[in-house]
Short mmCIF file of C-alpha atoms in Angstrom, two decimals:
data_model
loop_
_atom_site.label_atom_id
_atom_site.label_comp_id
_atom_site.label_asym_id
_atom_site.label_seq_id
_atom_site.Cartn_x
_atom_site.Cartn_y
_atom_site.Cartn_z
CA UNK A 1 9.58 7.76 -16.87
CA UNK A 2 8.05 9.65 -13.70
CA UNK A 3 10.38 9.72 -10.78
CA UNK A 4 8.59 7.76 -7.96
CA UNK A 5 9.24 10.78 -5.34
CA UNK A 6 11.40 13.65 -5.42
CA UNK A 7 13.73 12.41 -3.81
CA UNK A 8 17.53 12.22 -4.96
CA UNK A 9 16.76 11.90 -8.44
CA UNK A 10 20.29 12.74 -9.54
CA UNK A 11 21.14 8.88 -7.87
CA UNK A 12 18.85 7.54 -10.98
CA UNK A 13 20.54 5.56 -13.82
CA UNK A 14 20.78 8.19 -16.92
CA UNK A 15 19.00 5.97 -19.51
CA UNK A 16 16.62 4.39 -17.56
CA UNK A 17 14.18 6.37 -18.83
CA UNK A 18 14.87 5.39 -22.99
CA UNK A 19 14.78 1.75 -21.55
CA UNK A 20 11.46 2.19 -20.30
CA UNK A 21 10.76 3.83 -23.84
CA UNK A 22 12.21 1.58 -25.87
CA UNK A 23 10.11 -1.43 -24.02
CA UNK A 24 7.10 0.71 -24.68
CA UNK A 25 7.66 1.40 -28.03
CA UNK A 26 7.67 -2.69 -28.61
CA UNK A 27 4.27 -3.43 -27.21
CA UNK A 28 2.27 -2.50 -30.50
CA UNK A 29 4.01 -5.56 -31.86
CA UNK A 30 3.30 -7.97 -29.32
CA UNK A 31 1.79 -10.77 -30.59
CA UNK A 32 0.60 -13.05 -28.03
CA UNK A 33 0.00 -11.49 -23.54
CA UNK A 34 3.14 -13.54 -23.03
CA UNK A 35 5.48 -11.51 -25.01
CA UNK A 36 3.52 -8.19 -23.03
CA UNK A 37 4.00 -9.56 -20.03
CA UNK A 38 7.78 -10.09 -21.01
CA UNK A 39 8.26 -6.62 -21.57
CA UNK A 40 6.08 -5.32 -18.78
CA UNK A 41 8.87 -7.51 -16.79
CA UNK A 42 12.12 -6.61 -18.47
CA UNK A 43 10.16 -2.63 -17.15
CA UNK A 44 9.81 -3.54 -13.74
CA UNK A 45 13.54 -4.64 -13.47
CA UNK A 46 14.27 -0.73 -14.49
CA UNK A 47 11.75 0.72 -12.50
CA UNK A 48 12.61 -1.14 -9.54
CA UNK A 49 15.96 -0.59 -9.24
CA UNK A 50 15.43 3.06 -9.79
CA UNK A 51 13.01 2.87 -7.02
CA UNK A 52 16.04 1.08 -4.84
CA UNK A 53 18.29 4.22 -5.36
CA UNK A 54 15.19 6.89 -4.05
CA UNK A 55 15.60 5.11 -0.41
CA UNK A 56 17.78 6.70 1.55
CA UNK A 57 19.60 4.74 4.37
CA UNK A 58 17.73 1.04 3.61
CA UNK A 59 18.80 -1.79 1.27
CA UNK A 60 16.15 -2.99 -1.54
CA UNK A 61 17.26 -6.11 -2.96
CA UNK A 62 14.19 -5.32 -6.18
CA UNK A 63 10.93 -6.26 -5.88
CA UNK A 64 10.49 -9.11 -3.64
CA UNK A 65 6.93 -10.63 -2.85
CA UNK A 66 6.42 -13.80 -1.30
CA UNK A 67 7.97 -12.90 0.82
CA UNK A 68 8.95 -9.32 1.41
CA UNK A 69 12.13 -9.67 3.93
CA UNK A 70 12.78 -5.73 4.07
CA UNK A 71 10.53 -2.89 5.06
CA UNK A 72 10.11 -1.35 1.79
CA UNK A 73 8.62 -4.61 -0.32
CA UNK A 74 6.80 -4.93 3.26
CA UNK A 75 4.95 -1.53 2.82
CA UNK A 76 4.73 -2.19 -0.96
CA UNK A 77 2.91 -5.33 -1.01
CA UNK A 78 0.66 -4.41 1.56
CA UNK A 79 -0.32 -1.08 0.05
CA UNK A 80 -0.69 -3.06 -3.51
CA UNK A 81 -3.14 -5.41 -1.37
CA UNK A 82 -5.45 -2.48 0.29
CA UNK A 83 -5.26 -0.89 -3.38
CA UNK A 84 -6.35 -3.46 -5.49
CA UNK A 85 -9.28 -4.86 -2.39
CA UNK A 86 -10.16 -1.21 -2.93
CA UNK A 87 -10.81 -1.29 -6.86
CA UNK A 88 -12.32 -5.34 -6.59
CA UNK A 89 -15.12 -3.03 -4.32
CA UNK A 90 -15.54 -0.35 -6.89
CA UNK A 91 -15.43 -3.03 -9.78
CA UNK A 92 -18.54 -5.55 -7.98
CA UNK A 93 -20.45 -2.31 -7.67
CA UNK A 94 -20.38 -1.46 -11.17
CA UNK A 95 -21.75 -5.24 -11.64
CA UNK A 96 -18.25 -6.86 -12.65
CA UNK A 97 -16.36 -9.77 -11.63
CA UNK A 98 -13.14 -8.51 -10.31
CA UNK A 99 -11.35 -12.33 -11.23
CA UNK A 100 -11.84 -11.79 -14.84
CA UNK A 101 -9.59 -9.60 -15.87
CA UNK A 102 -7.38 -9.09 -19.51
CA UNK A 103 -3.59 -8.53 -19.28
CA UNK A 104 -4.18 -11.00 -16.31
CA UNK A 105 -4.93 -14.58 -16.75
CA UNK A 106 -8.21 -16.07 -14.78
CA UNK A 107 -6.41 -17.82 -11.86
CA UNK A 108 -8.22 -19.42 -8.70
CA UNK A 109 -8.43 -17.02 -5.92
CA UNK A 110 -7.26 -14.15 -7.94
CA UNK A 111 -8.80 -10.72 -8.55
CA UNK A 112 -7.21 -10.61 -12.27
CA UNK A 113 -9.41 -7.41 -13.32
CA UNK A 114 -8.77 -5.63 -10.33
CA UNK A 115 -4.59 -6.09 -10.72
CA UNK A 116 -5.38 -4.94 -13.98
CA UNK A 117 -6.64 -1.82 -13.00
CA UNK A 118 -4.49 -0.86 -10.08
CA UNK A 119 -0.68 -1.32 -12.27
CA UNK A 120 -1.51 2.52 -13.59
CA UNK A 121 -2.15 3.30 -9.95
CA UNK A 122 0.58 1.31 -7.84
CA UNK A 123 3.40 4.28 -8.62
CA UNK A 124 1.48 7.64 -8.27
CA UNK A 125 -0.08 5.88 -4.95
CA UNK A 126 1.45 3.57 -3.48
CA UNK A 127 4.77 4.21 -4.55
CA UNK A 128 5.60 7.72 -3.68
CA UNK A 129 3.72 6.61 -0.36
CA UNK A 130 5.86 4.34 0.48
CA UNK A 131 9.06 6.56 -0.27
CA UNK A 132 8.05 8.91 1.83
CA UNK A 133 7.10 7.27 4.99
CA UNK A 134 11.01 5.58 4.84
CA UNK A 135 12.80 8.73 3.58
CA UNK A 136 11.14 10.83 6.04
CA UNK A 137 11.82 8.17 9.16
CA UNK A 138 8.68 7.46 9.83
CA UNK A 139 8.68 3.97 9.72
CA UNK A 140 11.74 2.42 10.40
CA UNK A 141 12.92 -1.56 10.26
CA UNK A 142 11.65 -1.48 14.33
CA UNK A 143 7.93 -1.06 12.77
CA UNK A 144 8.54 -4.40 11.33
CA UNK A 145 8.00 -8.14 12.55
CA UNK A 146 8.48 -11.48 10.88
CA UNK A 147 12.11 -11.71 9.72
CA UNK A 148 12.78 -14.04 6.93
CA UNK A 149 9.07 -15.75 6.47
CA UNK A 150 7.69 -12.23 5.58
CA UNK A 151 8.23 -8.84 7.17
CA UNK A 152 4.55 -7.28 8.70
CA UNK A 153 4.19 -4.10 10.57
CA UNK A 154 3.72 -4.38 13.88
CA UNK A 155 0.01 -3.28 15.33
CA UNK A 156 0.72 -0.36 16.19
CA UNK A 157 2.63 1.16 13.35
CA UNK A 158 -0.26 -1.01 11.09
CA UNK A 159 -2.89 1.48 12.87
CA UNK A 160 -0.07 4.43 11.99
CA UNK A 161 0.67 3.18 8.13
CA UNK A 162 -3.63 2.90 7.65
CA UNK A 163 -4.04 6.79 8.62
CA UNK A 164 -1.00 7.63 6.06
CA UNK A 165 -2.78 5.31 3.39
CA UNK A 166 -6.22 7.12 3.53
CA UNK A 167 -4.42 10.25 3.77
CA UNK A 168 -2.97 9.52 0.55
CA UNK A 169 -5.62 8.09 -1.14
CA UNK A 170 -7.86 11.93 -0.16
CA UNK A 171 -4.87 13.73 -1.25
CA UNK A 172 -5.00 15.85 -4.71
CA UNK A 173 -3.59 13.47 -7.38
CA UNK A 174 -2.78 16.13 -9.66
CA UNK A 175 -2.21 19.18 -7.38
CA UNK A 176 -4.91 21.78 -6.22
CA UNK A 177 -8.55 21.22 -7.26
CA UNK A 178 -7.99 17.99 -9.08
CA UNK A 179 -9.79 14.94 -8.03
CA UNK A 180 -8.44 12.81 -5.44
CA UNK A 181 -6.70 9.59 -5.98
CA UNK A 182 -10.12 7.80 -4.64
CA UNK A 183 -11.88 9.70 -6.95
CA UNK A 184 -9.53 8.43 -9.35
CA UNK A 185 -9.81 4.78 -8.49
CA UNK A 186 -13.39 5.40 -9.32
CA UNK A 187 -13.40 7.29 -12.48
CA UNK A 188 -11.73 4.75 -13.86
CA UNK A 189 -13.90 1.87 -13.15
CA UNK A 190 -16.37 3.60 -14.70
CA UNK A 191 -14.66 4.28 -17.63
CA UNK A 192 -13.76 0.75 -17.87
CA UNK A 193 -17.40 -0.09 -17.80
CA UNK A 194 -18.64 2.82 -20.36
CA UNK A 195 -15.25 0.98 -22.62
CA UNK A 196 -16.96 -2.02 -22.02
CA UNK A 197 -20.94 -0.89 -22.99
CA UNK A 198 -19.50 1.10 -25.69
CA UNK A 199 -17.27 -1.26 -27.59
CA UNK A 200 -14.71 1.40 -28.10
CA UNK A 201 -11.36 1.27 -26.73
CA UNK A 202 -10.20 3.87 -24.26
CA UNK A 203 -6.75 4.58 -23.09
CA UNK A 204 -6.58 4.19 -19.06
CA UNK A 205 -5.49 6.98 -16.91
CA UNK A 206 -1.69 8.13 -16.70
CA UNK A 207 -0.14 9.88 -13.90
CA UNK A 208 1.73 13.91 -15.17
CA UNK A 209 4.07 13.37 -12.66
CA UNK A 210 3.18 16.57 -11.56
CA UNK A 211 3.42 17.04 -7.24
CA UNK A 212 0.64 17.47 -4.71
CA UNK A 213 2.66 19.75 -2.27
#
């Protein structure tokens, strides 16, 4: 399992990682997208509360969505949101429908192929984004409005969190002279189309874990 960040990774449960592999070993044997999407649940638990013991000075009660009531699920929802409006863009202009997707379901209102696509970016992206911007202090629970009906960042440290996002999204995704994480998002759209025109099945792209600094 890549660590989200560098930071404190001795504070990370010793066998998380053989969880993680254990749930992905299972997955060849999954017989119907309910049992996948029971392991791909039982992994979030793990990854999540790893992710909890990265933040330094903040309490992360696991991934909480609807709504987020603490600045870190605040920042991660909202990233996951400009993310995946980002791919549903890429996605129409390679002439699909972003709402049919295949791990997830067709629902009203839903972009099911672009959440699809963005789960093998949310960590590498949005993730270590988010990490850093609380470890480092630069947002801080004063950023944040809304209490217990859903935190949102306040306008001014919205216009602050958008700069950090592109930032991130221009940065190197696999150190020096490697294409960007945008350039990412779109390389794999189109190899999701070529998959699609081919008929072949290609494995989607996986972060090394290696740093951009």
């Amino acid at each position: 399992m890549n660590a989200p960040c560098g930071n404190h990774p001795g504070r990370l449960e010793a066998d998380a990682p053989e969880r993680i592999r254990r749930l992905i070993g299972k997955v060849p044997a999954a017989g119907t997208l309910d049992e996948l999407r029971g392991f791909e649940g039982a992994g979030a638990a793990v990854y999540y509360k790893q992710f909890g013991k990265m933040l330094t000075g903040l309490d992360f009660p696991g991934r909480k969505k609807h709504p987020s009531t603490d600045p870190a699920n605040a920042l991660l929802s909202f990233g996951y949101v400009l993310l995946t409006n980002e791919i549903a863009a890429l996605l129409e202009a390679r002439g699909f429908d972003p709402a049919i997707g295949f791990f997830h379901g067709i629902r009203y209102g839903r972009q099911s192929l672009s959440l699809d696509v963005v789960e093998v970016f949310r960590q590498p992206v949005i993730d270590r984004l988010t990490l850093r911007l609380l470890n480092r202090g630069q947002f801080t629970p004063e950023d944040f409005e809304g209490g217990e009906r859903g935190l949102r960042l306040l306008p001014e440290a919205l216009q602050r969190y958008l700069g950090h996002y592109e930032e991130q999204l221009a940065s190197p995704s696999e150190g020096q002279e490697t294409p960007t994480w945008r350039e990412r998002l779109a390389e794999e759209v189109a190899s999701l189309r070529e998959m699609i025109m081919d008929g072949e099945a290609r494995k989607m792209y996986t972060w090394t874990g290696r740093r951009q600094e």
